[in-house]
Coordinates of C-alpha atoms in Angstrom, one line a residue:
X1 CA -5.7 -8.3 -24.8
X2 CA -5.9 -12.1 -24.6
X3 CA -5.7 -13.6 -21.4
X4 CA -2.0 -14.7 -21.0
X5 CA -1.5 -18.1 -18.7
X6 CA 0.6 -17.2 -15.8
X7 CA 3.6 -19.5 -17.1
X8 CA 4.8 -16.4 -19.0
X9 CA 5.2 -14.3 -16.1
X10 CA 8.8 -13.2 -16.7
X11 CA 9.7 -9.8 -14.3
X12 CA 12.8 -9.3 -16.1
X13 CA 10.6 -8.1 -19.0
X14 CA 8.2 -6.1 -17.1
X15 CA 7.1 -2.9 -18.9
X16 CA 4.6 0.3 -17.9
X17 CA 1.8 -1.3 -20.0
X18 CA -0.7 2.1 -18.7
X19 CA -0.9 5.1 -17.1
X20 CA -4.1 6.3 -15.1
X21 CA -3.7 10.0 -14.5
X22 CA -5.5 12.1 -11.5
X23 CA -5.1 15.4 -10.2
X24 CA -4.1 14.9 -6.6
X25 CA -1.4 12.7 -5.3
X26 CA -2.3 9.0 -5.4
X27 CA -1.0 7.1 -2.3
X28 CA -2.8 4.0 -2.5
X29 CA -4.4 1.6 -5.3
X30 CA -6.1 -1.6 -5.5
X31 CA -7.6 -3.9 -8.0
X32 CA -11.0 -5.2 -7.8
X33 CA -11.9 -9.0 -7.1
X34 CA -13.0 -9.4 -10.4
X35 CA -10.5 -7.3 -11.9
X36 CA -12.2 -5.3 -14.2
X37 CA -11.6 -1.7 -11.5
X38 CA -9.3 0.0 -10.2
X39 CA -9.6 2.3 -6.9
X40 CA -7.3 5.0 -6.1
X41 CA -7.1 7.2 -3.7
X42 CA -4.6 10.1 -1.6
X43 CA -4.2 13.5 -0.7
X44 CA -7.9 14.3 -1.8
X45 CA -11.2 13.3 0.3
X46 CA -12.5 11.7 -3.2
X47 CA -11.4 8.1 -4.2
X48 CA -11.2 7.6 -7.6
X49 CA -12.5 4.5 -9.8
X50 CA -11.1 3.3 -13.6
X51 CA -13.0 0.5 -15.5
X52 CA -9.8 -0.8 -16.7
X53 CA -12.6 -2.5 -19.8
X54 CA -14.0 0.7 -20.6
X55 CA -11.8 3.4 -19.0
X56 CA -14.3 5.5 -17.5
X57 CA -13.3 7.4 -14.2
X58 CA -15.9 7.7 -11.8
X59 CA -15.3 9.8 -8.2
X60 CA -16.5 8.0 -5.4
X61 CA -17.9 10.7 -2.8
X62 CA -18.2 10.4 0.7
X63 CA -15.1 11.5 3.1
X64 CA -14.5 14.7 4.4
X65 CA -10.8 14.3 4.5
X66 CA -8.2 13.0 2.8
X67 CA -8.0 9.0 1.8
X68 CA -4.9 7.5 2.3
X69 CA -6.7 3.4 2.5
X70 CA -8.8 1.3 0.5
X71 CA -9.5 -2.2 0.5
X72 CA -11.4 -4.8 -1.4
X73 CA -13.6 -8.1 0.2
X74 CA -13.0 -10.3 -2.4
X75 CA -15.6 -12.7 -1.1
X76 CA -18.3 -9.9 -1.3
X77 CA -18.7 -6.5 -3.4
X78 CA -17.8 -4.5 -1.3
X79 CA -14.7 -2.2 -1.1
X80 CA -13.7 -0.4 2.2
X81 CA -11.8 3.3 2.7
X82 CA -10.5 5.2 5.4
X83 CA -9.3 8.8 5.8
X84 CA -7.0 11.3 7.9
X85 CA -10.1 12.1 10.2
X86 CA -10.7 8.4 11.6
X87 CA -13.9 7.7 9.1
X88 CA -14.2 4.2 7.3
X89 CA -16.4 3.7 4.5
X90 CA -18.1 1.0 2.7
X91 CA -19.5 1.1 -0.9
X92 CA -20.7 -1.7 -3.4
X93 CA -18.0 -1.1 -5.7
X94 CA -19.5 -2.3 -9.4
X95 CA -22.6 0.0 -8.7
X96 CA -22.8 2.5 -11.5
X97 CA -22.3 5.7 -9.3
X98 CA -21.5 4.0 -6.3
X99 CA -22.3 5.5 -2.3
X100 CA -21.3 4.1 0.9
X101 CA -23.3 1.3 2.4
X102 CA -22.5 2.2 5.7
X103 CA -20.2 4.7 7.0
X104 CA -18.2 4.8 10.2
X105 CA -17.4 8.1 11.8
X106 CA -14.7 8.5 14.5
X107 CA -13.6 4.3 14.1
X108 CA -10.2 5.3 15.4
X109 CA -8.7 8.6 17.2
X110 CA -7.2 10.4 14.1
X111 CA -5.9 8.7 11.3
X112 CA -6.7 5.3 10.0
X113 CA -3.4 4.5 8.0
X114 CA -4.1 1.0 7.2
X115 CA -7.2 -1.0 5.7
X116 CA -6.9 -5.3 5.5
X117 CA -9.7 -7.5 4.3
X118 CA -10.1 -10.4 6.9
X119 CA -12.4 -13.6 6.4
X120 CA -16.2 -14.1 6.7
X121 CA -16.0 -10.4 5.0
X122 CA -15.1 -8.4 8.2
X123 CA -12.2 -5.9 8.1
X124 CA -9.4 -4.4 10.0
X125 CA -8.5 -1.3 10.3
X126 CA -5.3 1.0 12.4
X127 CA -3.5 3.7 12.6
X128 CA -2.7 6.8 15.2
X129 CA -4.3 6.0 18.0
X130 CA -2.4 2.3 17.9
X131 CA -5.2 0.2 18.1
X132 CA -6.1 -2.5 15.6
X133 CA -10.3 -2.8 15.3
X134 CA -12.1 -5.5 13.8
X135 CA -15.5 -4.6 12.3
X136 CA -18.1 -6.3 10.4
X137 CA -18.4 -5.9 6.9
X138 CA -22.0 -6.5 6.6
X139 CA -22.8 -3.3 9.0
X140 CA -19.8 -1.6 10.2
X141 CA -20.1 -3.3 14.0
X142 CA -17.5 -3.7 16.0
X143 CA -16.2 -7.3 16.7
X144 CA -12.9 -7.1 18.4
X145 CA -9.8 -4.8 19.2
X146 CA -6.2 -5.6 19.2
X147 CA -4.3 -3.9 21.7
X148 CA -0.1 -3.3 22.6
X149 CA 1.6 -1.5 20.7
X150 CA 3.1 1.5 21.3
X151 CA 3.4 4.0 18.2
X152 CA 1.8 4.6 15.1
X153 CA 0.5 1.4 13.2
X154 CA 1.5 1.9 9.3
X155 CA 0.5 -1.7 8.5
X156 CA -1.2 -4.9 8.2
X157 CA -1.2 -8.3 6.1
X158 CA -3.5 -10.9 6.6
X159 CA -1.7 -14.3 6.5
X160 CA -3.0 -16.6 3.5
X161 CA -4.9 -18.9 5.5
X162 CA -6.9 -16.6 7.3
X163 CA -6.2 -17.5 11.0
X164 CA -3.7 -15.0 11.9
X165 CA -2.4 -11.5 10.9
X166 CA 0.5 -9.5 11.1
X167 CA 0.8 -5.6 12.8
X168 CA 3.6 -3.2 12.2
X169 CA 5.0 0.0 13.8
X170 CA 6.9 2.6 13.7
X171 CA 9.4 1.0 16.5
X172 CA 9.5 -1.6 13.7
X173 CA 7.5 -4.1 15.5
X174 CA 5.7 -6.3 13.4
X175 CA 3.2 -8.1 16.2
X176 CA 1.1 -11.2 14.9
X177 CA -2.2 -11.8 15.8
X178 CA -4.5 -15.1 15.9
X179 CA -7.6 -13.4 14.2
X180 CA -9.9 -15.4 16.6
X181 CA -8.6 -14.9 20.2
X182 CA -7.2 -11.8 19.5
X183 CA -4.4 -13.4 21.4
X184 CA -0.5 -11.8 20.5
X185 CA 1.4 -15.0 18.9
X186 CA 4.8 -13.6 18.5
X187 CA 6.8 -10.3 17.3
X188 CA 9.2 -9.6 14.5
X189 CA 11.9 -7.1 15.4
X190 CA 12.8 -5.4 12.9
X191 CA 14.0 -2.5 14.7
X192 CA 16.7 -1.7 12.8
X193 CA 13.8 -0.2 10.3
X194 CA 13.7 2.8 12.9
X195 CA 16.2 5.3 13.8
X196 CA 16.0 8.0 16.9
X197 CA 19.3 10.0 17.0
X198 CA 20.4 12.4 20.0
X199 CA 19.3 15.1 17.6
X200 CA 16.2 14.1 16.2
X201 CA 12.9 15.5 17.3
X202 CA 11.1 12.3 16.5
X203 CA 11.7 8.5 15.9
X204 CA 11.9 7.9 11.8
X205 CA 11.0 5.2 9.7
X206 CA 8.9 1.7 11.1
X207 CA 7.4 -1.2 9.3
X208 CA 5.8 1.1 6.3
X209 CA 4.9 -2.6 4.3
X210 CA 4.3 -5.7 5.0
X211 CA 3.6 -9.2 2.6
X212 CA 3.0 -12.7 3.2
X213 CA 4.1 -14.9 0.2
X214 CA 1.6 -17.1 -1.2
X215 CA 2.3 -20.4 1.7
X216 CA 2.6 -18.3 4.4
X217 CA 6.0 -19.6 5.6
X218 CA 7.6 -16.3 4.4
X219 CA 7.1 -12.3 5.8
X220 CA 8.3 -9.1 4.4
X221 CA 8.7 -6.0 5.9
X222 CA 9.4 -3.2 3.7
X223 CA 10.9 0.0 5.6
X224 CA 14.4 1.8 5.8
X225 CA 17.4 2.0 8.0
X226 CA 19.7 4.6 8.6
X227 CA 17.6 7.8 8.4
X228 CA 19.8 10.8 8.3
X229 CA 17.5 13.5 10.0
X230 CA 14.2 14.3 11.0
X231 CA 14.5 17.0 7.9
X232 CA 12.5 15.0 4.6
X233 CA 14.1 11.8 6.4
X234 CA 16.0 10.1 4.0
X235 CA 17.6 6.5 4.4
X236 CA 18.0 3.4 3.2
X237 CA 15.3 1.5 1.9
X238 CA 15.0 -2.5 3.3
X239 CA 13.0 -5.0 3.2
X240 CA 13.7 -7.7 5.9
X241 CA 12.4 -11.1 5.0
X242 CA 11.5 -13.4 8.1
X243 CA 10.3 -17.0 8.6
X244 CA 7.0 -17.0 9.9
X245 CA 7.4 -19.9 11.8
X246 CA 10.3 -19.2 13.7
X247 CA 10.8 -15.6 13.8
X248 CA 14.1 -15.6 12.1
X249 CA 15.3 -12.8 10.0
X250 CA 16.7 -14.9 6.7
X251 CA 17.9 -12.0 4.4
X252 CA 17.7 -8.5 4.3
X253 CA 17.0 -6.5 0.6
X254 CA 18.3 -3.7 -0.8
X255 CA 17.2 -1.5 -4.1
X256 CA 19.7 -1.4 -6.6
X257 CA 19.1 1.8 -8.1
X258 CA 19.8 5.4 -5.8
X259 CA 16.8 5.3 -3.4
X260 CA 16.3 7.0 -0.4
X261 CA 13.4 6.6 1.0
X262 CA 11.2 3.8 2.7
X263 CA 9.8 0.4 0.5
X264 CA 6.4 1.8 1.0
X265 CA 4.7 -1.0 -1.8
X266 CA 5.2 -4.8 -1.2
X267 CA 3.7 -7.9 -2.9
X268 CA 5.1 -11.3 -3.5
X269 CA 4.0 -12.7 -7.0
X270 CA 2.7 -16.2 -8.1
X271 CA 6.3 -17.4 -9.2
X272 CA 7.6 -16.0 -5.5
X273 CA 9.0 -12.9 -5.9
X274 CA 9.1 -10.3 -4.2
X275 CA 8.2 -6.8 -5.4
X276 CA 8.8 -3.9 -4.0
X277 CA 8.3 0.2 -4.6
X278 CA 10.3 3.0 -2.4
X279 CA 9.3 6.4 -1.6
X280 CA 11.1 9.3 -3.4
X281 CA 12.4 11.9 -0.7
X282 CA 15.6 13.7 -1.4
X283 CA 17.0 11.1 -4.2
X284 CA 15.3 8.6 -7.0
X285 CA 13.1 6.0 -6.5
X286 CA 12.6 2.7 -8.4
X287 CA 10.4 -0.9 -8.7
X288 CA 12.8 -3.6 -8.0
X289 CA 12.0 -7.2 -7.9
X290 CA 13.8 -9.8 -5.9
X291 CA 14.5 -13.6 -5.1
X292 CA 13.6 -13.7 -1.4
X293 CA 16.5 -15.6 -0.9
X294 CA 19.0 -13.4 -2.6
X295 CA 20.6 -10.1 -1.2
X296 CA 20.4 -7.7 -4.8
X297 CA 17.7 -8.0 -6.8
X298 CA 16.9 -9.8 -10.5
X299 CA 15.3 -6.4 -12.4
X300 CA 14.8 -2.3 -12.2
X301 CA 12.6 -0.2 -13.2
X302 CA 13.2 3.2 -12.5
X303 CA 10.1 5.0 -11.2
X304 CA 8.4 8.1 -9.7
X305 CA 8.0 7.7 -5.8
X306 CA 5.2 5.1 -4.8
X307 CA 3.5 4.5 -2.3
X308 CA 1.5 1.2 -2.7
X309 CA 1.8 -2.3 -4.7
X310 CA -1.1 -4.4 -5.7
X311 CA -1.2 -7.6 -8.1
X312 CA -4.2 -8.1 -10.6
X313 CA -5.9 -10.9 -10.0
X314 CA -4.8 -12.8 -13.3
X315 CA -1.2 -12.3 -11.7
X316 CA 0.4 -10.8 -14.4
X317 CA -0.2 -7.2 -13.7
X318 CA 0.8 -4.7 -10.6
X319 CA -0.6 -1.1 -10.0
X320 CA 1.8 1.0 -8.1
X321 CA 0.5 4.2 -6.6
X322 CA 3.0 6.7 -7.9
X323 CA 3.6 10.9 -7.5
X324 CA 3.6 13.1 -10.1
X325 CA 5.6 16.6 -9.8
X326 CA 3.4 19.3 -11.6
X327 CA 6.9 21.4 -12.5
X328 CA 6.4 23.4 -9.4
X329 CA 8.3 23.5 -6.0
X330 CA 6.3 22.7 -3.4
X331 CA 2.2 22.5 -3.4
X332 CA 1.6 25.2 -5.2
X333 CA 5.0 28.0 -4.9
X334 CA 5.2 30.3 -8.4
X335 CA 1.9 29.8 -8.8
X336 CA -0.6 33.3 -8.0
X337 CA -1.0 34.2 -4.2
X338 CA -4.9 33.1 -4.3
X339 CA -4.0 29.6 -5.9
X340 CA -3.3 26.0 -4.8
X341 CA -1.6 23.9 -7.7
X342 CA -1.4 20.3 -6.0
X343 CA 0.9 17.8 -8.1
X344 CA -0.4 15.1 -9.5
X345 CA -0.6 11.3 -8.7
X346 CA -0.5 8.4 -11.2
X347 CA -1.2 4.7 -11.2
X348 CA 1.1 3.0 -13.1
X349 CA 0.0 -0.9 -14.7
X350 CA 3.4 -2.6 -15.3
X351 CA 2.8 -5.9 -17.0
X352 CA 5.1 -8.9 -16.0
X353 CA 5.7 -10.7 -19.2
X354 CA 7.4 -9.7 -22.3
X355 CA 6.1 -6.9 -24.5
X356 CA 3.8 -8.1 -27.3
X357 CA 5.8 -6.8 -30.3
X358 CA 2.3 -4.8 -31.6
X359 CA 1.9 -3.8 -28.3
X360 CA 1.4 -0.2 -27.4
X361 CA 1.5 1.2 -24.3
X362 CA -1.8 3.0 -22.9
X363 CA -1.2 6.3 -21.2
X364 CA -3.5 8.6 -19.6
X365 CA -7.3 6.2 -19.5

């Protein structure tokens, strides 16, 4: 397709331009730098890679466990992963069958939820064990840790100019960080994205996404309030939009179609909105798009349950990690006693400008 200049960026006339298929359950997705890849990975210990110009797949092999983050330097070729056991990976991700560079067993205590590029090509990494780690990109070192909160760590966002960086929890803490002192600056509460009733056996919800827009003066955390029980824990999805500066909560976002889950997918866009993807738990789940500033949002699409946002870098394109039932209850139930039938997970492309009328759309590269 020929390039399209980023004045026709229109997300009332986005459209599911291509489907890329896998056989696991995809929970996180990213574009390349250069934007000709995309990386997926989830409930499998392979990551998976599309050439979006050719639409080969190539499996990436190199975690024991299942990968549930990936992350791109874009000053560098270098991608990093993380799985469920605490291991981060790096591989040069244009190589033709790609294997890690360097690999980092036991980085964290347990699961490494969350993956964030920082500058001079280092990364960041948390999860479980509540402690952020700054490593070196080059050779997997460690530079610096981040210490004080006190639950789980779902995620991170690095502001845009690369001085500081935001941390949140399942409390719904959202901590910021100066990248250089490791010194705490200030904390978002956004409690009200985490709910402990008398009868739960566990505090639900937390900060589950988190986006900077584009000048740093604005923060989203994507989330949900109100869980119900600890059973599938259902609520309703939020995202609370705060002024950096200041600390002040400015508007809280709500999905317009039936959701119930957690906003588990942010990204602002070039123009300044706001996208975001919720989780499907008991009820549907959709990609809504918002004004920051405005309390319902401009445009719906109605979607399988995601789990991650990311924007091409020609910024008229998102990839939203997505679940796919395989017709069966459960992992596997009706299928033979000897059998494990996982679903399926899917990367949806949705294109943010009106459909081409000779357009058609790709499914299954």
């Amino acid at each position: 397709m020929t390039p399209i200049n980023t004045s026709s960026l229109d997300v009332t006339k986005a459209w599911v331009s291509q489907t890329l298929e896998h056989d696991r359950p995809l929970t996180c997705c990213r574009f390349s730098p250069c934007g000709r890849f995309l990386v997926a990975c989830g409930q499998h210990e392979q990551v998976v890679r599309w050439d979006l110009e050719t639409g080969e797949k190539t499996a990436l092999v190199g975690h024991s466990s299942w990968v549930d983050s990936a992350v791109f330097q874009s000053d560098s070729k270098q991608l990093f992963t993380a799985d469920y056991w605490g291991t981060i990976c790096c591989w040069p991700y244009d190589a033709a069958r790609p294997t890690p560079t360097w690999t980092r067993p036991e980085a964290h205590d347990g699961w490494v939820r969350v993956l964030a590029a920082a500058p001079d090509g280092n990364l960041l990494s948390a999860g479980n064990d509540r402690v952020i780690r700054l490593w070196s990109g080059q050779d997997g070192k460690p530079i610096r840790e981040f210490s004080g909160h006190q639950n789980y760590i779902f995620s991170l966002a690095v502001a845009p100019d690369g001085k500081t960086f935001v941390s949140g929890d399942l409390f719904g803490k959202a901590n910021q960080w100066d990248l250089a002192s490791g010194k705490l600056i200030r904390t978002f509460e956004a409690g009200v994205l985490n709910t402990r009733l008398d009868n739960f056996l566990a505090n639900v919800g937390g900060i589950r996404s988190l986006a900077f827009d584009d000048d740093g003066k604005l923060l989203a955390c994507g989330g949900m309030t109100d869980a119900k029980s600890n059973s599938f824990c259902a609520g309703k999805p939020a995202v609370l939009v705060f002024e950096v500066t200041t600390g002040k909560l400015l508007q809280t976002l709500r999905p317009r179609h039936t959701s119930d889950g957690p906003i588990k997918g942010l990204a602002f866009l070039a123009d300044g909105t706001l996208a975001g993807h919720a989780e499907h738990l008991n009820g549907g789940s959709s990609l809504e798009f918002w004004d920051p500033d405005q309390p319902q949002s401009k445009h719906v699409i109605k979607r399988n349950s995601g789990y991650c946002l990311d924007v091409h870098p020609d910024g008229l394109r998102l990839a939203a990690a997505t679940f796919k039932n395989n017709g069966r209850g459960g992992n596997g139930r009706h299928s033979k006693q000897d059998e494990y039938a996982s679903h399926n997970g899917e990367v949806a492309i949705i294109s943010l400008f009106e459909k081409p009328s000779d357009a058609a759309t790709s499914e299954g590269s």
